[in-house]
PDB file of C-alpha atoms in Angstrom:
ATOM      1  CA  UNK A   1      62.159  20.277  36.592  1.00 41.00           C
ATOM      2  CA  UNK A   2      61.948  24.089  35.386  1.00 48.00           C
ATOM      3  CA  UNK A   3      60.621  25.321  38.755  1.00 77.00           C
ATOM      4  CA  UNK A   4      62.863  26.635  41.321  1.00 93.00           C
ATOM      5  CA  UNK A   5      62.459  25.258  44.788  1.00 97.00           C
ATOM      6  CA  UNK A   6      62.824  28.016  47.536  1.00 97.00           C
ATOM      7  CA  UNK A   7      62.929  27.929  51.296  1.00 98.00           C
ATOM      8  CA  UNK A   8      61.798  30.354  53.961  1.00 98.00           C
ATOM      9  CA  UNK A   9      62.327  30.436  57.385  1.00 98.00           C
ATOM     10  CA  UNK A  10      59.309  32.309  59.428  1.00 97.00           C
ATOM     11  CA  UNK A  11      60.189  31.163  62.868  1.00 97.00           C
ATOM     12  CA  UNK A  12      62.740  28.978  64.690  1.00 98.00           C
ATOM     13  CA  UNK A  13      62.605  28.471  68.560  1.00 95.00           C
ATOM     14  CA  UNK A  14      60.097  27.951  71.299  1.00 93.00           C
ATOM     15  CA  UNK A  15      58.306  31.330  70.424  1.00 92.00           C
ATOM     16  CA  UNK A  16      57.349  29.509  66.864  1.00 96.00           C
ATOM     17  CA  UNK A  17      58.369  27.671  64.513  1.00 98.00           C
ATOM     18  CA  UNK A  18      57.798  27.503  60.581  1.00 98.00           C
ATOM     19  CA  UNK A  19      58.805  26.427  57.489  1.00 98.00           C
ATOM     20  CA  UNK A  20      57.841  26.733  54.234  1.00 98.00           C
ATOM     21  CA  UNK A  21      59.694  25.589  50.583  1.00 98.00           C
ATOM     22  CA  UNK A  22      57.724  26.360  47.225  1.00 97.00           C
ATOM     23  CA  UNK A  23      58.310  26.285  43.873  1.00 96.00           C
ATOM     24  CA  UNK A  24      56.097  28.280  41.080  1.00 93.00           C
ATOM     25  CA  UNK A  25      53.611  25.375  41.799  1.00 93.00           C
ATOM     26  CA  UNK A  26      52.762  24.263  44.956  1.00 95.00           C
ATOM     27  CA  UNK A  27      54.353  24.883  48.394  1.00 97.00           C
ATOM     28  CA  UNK A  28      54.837  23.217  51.650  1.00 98.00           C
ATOM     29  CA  UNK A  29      54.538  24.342  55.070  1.00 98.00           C
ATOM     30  CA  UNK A  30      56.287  22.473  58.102  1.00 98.00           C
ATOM     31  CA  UNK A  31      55.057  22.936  61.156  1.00 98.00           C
ATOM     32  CA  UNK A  32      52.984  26.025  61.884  1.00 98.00           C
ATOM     33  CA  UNK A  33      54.009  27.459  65.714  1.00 97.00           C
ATOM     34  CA  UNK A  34      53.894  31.101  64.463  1.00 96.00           C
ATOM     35  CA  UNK A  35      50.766  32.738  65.397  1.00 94.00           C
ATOM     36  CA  UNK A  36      48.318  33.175  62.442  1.00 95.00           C
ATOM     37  CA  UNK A  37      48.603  37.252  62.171  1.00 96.00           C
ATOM     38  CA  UNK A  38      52.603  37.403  62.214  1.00 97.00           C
ATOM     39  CA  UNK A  39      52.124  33.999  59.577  1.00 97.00           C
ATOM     40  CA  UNK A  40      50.033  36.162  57.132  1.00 96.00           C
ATOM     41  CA  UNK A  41      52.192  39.294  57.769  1.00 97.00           C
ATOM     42  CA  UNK A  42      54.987  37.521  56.314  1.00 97.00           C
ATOM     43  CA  UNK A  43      53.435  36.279  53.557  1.00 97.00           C
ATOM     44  CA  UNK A  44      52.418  39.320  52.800  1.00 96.00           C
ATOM     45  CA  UNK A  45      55.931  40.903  53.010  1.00 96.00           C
ATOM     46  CA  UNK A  46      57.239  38.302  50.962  1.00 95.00           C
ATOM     47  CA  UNK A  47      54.388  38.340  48.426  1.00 95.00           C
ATOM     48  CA  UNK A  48      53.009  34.752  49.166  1.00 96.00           C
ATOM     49  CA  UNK A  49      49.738  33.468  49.010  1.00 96.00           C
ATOM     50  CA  UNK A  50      48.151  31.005  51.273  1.00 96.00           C
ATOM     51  CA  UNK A  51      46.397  29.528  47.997  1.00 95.00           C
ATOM     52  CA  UNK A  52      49.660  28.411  46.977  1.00 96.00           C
ATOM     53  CA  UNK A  53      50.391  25.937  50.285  1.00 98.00           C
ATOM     54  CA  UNK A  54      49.314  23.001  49.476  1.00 98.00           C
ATOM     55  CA  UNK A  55      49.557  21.030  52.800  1.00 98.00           C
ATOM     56  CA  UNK A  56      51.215  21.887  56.047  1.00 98.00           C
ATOM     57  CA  UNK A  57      53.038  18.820  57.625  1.00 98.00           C
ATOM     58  CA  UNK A  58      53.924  18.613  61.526  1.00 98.00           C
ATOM     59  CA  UNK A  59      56.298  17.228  63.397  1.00 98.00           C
ATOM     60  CA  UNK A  60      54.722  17.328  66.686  1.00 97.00           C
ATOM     61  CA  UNK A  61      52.195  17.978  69.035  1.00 96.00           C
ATOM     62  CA  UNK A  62      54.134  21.214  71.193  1.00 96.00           C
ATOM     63  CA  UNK A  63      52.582  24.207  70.905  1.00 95.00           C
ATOM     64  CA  UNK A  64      55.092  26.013  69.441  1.00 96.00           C
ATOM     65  CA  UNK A  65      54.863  23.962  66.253  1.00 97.00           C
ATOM     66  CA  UNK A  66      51.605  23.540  66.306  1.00 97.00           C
ATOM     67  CA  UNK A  67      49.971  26.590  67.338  1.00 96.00           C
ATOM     68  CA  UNK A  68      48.225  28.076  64.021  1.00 97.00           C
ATOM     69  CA  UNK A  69      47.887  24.715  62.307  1.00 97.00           C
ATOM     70  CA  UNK A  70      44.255  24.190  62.768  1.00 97.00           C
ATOM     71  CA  UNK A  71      42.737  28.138  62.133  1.00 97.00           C
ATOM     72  CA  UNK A  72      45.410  27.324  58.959  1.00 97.00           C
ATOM     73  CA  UNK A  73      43.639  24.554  58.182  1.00 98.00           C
ATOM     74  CA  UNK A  74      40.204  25.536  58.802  1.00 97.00           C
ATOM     75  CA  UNK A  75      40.610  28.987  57.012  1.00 96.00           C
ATOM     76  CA  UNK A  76      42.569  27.449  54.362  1.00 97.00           C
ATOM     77  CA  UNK A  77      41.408  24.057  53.692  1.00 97.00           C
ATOM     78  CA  UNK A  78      44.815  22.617  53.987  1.00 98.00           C
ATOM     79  CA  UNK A  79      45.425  19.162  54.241  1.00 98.00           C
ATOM     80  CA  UNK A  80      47.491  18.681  57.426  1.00 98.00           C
ATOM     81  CA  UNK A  81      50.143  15.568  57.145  1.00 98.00           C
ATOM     82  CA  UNK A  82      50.844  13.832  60.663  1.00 98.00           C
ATOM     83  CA  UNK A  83      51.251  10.296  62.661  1.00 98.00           C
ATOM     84  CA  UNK A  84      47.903   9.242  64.314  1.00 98.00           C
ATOM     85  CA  UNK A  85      49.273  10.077  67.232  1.00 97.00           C
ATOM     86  CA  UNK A  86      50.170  13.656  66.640  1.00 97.00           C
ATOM     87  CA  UNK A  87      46.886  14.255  65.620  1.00 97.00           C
ATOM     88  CA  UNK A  88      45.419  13.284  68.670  1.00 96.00           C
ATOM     89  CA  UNK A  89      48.156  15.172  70.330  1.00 96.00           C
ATOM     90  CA  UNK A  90      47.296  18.996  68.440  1.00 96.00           C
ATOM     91  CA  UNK A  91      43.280  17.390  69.352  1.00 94.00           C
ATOM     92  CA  UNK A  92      44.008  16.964  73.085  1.00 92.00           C
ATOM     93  CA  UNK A  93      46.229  20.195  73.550  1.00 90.00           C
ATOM     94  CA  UNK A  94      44.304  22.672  75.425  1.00 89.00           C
ATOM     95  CA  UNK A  95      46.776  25.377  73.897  1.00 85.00           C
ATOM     96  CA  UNK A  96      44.890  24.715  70.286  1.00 90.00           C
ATOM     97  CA  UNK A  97      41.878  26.578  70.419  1.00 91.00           C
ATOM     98  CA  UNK A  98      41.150  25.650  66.963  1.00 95.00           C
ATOM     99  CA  UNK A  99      41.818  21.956  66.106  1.00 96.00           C
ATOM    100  CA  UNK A 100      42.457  20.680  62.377  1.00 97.00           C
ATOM    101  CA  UNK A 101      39.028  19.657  60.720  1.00 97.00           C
ATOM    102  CA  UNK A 102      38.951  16.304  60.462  1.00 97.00           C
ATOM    103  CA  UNK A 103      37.954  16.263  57.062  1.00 98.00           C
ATOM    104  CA  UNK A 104      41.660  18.119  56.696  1.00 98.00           C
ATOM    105  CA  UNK A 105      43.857  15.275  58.393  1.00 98.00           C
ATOM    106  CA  UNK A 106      46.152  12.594  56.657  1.00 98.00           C
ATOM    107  CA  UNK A 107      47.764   9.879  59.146  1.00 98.00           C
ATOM    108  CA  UNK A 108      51.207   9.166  57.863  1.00 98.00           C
ATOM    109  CA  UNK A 109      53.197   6.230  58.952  1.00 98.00           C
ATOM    110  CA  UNK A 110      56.937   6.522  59.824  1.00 98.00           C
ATOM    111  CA  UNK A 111      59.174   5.556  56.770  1.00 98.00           C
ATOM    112  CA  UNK A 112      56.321   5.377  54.173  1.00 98.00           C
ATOM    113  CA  UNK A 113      56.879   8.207  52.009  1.00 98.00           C
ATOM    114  CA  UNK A 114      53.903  10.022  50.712  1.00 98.00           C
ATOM    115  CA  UNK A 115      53.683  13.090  47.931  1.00 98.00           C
ATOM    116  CA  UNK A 116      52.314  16.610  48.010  1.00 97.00           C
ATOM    117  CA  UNK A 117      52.758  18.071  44.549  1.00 94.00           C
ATOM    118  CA  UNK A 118      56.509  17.815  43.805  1.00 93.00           C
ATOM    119  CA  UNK A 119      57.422  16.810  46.741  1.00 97.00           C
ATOM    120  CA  UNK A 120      58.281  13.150  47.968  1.00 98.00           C
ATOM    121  CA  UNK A 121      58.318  13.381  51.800  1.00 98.00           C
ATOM    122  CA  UNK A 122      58.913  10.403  54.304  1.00 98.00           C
ATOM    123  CA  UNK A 123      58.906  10.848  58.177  1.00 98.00           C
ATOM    124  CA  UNK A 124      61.555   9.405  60.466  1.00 98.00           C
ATOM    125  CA  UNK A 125      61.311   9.166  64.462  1.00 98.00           C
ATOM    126  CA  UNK A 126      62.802  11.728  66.220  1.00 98.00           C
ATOM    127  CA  UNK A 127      63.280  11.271  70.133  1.00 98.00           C
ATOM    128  CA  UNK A 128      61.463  13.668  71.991  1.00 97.00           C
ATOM    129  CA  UNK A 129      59.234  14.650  75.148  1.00 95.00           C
ATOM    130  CA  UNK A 130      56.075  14.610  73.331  1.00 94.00           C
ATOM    131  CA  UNK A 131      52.957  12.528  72.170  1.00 90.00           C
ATOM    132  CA  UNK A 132      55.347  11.810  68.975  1.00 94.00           C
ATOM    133  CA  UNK A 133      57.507  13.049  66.826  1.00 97.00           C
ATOM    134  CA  UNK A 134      59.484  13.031  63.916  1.00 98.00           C
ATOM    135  CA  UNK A 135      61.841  14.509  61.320  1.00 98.00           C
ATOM    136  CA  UNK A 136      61.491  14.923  57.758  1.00 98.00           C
ATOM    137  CA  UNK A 137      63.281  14.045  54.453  1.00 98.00           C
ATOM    138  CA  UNK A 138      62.035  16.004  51.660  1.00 98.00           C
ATOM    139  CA  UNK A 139      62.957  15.231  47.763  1.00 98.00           C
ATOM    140  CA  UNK A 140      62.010  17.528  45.340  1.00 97.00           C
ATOM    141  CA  UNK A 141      63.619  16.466  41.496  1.00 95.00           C
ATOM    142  CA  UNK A 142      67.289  15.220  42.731  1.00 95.00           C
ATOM    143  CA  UNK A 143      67.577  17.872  45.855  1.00 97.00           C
ATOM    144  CA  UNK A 144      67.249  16.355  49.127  1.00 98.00           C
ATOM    145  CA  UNK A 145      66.449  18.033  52.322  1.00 98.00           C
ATOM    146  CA  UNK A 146      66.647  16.736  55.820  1.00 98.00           C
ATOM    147  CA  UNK A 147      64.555  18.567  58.638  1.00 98.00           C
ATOM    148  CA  UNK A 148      65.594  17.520  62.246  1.00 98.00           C
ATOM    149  CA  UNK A 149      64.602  19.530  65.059  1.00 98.00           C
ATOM    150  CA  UNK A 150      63.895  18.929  69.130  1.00 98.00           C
ATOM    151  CA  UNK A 151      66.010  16.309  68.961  1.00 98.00           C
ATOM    152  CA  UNK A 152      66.740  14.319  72.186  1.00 97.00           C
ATOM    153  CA  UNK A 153      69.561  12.707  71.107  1.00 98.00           C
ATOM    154  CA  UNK A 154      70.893  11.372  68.148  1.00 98.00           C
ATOM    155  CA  UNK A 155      70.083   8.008  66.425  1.00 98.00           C
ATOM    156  CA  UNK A 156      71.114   5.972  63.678  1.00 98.00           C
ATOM    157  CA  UNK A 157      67.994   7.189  61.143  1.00 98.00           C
ATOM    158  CA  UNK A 158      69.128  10.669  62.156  1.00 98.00           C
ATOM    159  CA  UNK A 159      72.969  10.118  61.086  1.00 98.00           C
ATOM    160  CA  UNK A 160      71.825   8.556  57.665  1.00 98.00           C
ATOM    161  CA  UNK A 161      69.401  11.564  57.121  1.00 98.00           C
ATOM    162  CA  UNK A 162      72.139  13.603  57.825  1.00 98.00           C
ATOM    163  CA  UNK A 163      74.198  11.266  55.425  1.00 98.00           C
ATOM    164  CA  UNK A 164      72.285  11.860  52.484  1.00 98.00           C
ATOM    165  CA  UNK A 165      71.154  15.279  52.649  1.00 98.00           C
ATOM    166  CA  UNK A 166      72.257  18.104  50.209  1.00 98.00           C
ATOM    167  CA  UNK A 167      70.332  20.869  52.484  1.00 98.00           C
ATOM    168  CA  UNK A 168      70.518  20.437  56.302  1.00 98.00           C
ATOM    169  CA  UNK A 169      68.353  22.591  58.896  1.00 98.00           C
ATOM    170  CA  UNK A 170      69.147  20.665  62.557  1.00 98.00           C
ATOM    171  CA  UNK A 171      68.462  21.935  66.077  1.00 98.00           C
ATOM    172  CA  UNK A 172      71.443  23.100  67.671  1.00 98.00           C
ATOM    173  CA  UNK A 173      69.300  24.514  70.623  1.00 98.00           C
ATOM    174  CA  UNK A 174      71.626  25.027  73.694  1.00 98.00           C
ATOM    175  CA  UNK A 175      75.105  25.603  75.045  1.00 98.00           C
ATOM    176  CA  UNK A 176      75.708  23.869  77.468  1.00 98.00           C
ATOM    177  CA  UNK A 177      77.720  25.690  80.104  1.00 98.00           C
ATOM    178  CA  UNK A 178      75.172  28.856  79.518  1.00 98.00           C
ATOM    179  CA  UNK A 179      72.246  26.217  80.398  1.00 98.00           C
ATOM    180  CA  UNK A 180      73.922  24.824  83.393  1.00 97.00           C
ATOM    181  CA  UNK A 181      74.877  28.571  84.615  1.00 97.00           C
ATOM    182  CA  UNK A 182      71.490  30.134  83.985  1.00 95.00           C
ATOM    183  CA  UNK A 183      68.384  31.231  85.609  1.00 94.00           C
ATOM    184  CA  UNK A 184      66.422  27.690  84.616  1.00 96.00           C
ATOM    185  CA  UNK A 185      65.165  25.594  87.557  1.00 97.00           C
ATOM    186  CA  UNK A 186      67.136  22.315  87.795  1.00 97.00           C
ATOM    187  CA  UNK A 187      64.086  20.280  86.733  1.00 97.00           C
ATOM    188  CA  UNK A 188      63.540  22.308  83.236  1.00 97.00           C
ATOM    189  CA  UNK A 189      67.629  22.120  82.816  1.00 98.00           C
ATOM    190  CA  UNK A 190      67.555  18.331  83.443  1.00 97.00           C
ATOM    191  CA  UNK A 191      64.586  17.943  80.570  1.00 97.00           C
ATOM    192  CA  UNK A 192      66.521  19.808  78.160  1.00 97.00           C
ATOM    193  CA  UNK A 193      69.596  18.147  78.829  1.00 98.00           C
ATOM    194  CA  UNK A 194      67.870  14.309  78.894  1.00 97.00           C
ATOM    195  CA  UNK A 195      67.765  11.918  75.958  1.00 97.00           C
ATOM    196  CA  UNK A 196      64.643  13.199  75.107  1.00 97.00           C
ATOM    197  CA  UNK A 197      65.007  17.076  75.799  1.00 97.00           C
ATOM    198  CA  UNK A 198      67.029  18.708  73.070  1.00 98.00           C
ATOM    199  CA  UNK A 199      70.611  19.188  70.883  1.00 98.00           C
ATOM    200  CA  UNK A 200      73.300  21.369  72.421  1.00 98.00           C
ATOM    201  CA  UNK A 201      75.561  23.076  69.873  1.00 98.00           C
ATOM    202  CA  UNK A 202      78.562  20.125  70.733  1.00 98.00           C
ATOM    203  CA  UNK A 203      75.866  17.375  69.902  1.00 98.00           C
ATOM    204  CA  UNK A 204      75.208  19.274  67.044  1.00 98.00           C
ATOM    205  CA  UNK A 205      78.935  19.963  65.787  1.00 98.00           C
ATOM    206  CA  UNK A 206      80.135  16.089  66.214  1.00 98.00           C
ATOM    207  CA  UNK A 207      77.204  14.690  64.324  1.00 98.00           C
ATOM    208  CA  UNK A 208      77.834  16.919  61.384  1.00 98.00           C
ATOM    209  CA  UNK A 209      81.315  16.932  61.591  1.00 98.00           C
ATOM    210  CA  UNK A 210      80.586  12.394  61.733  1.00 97.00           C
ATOM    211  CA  UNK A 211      77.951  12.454  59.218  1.00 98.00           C
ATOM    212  CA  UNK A 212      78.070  15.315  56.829  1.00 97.00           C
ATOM    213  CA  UNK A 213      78.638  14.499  52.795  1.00 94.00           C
ATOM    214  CA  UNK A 214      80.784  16.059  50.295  1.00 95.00           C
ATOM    215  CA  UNK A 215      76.871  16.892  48.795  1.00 95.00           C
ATOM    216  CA  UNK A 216      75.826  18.976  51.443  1.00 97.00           C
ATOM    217  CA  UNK A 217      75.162  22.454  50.545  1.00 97.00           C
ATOM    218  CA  UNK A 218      74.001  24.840  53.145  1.00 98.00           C
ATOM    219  CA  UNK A 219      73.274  23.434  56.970  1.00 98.00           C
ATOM    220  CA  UNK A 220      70.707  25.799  59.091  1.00 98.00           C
ATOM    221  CA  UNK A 221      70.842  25.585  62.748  1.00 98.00           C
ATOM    222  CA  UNK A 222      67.627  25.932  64.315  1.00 98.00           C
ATOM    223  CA  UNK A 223      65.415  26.349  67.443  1.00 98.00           C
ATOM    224  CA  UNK A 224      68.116  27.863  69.020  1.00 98.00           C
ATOM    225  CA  UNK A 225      67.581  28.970  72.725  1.00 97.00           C
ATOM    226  CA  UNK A 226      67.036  32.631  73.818  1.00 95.00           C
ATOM    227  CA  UNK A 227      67.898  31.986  76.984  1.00 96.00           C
ATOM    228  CA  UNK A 228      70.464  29.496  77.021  1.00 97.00           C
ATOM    229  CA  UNK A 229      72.271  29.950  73.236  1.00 98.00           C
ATOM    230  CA  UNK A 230      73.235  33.078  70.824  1.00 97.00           C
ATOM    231  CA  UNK A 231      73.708  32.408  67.078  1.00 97.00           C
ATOM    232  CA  UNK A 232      77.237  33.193  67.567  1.00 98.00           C
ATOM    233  CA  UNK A 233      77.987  30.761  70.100  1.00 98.00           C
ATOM    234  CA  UNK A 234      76.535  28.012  68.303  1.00 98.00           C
ATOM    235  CA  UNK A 235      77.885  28.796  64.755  1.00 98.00           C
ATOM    236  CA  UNK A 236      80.936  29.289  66.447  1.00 98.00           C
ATOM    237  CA  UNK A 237      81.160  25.598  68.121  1.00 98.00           C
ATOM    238  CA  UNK A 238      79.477  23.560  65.165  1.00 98.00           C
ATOM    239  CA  UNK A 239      82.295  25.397  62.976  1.00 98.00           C
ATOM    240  CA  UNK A 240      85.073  23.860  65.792  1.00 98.00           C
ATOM    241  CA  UNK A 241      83.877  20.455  65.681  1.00 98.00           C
ATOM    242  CA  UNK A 242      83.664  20.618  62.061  1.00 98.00           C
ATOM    243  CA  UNK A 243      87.004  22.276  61.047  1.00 97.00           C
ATOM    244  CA  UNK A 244      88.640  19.537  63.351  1.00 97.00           C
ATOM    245  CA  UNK A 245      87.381  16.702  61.018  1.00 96.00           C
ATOM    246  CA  UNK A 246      88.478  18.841  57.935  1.00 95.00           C
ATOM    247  CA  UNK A 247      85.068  20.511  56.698  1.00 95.00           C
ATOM    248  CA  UNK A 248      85.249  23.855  56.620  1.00 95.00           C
ATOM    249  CA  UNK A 249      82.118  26.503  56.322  1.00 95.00           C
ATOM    250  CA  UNK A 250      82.445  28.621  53.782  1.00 93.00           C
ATOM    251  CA  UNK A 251      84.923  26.301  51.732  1.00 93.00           C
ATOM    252  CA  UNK A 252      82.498  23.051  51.959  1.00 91.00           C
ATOM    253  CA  UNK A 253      79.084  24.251  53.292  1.00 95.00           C
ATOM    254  CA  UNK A 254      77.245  27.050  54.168  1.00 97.00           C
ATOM    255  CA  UNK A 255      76.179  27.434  57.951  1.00 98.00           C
ATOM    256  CA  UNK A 256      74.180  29.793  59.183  1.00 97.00           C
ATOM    257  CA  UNK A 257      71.564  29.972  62.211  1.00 98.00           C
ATOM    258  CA  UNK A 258      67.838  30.772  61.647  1.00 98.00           C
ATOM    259  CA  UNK A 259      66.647  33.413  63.861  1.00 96.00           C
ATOM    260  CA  UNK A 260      64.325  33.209  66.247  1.00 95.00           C
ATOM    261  CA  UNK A 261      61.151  35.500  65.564  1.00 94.00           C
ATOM    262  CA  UNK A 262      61.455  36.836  61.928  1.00 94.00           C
ATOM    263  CA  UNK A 263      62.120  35.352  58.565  1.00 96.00           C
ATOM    264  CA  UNK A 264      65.517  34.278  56.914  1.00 91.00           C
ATOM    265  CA  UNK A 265      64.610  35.860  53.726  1.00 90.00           C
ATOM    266  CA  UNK A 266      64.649  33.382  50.767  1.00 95.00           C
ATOM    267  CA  UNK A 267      66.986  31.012  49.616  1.00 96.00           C
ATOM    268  CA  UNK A 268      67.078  29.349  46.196  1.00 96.00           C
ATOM    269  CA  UNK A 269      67.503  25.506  46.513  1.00 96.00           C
ATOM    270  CA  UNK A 270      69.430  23.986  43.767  1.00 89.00           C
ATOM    271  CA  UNK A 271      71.378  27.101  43.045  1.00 70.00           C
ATOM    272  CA  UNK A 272      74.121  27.370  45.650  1.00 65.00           C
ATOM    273  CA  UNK A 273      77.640  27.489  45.065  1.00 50.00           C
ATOM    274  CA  UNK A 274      79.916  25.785  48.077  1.00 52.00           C
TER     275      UNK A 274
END
């Protein structure tokens, strides 16, 4: 395959979150919680095109992933990829103003892979507090990508996706003690802490530091909190739970967080050196 796959990050935490990997081709778009101006701003900062997307798949139905996906869709005529039941989640949340054509939706089942252009993508369930949701594997020639964010806890499909993966980006959303400590009322603290809230940086660090290949390349933690996280912090504990089990970033891997409200810049899949 001739075509080099890139990544962007446009957004990563409960303000928005967005995805996007393209080749010369065809590009996908996961999840689209960024609101539609900022979304077209950055593509046109980064010289994209919204021809070029050629289907936006979702993981679930909260706002901040889903917020743009149906004026995307509409404006766009994107196919958007999603369980019958997040569909009728982004239909019944009053927070959409614009809901995905129907003509535009494509119910996906859990572990049936599907294709969009290069891409081979299959879903896998993700516990969470929402109508549904799930994480994504995506292939594209012999790279393989695992996606895994608001993650209540982890399972045994997550550790294998984590298993196989050459690129990682995994929610490391909250430390702990900074939760507990901060200005959250009990009951949001208790949702985020619960099996299906979302990962603090320690549940984070001692899955990777359990699950992670000699393949992996580069491992992106995402949706990290404002509130109750810095990018320091959790780099900084995910790097002590994996030094301790002999992986070292920088030497092995790459780790780096995404940040919260503008763009990574654009990394080159397939091309990274350990």
């Amino acid at each position: 395959m001739s075509n080099q796959l890139r990544f962007i990050s446009l957004g990563s935490g409960s303000s928005g979150n967005c995805y996007y990997f393209y080749d010369d081709t065809c590009g996908l778009m996961v999840d689209a919680g960024v609101g539609v101006r900022t979304i077209k701003k950055y593509f046109k900062d980064y010289g994209l095109s919204f021809s070029h997307i050629s289907a936006i798949i979702v993981t679930h139905d909260h706002a901040d992933h889903v917020k743009a996906v149906g004026s995307l869709s509409r404006d766009h005529f994107l196919p958007v990829y999603a369980t019958a039941s997040v569909h009728h989640g982004i239909y019944r949340n009053y927070c959409i103003k614009t809901k995905v054509p129907m003509a535009n939706q494509r119910v996906i089942q859990v572990g049936e892979a599907f294709s969009i252009g290069d891409f081979s993508v299959t879903a896998l369930p993700v516990p969470h507090d929402s109508t549904d949701c799930v994480g994504y594997v995506i292939c594209y020639g012999d790279i393989r990508i695992a996606l895994l964010t608001d993650v209540g806890h982890v399972t045994s499909d997550i550790e294998q996706a984590i298993r196989e993966a050459d690129y990682l980006i995994v929610e490391s959303n909250y430390d702990r003690e900074m939760l507990l400590r901060g200005p959250y009322p009990e009951r949001l603290k208790t949702r985020i802490i619960s099996p299906t809230g979302h990962l603090s940086n320690d549940e984070c660090g001692e899955v990777l530091a359990r699950c992670l290949s000699p393949q992996i390349k580069r491992v992106w933690l995402c949706h990290l909190s404002q509130e109750n996280n810095r990018p320091d912090v959790a780099v900084d504990t995910v790097t002590r739970h994996l030094t301790a089990n002999g992986i070292v970033p920088g030497t092995h891997l790459q780790l780096q967080p995404l940040q919260r409200k503008t763009p990574t810049g654009t990394f080159v899949l397939g091309a990274d050196s350990k």
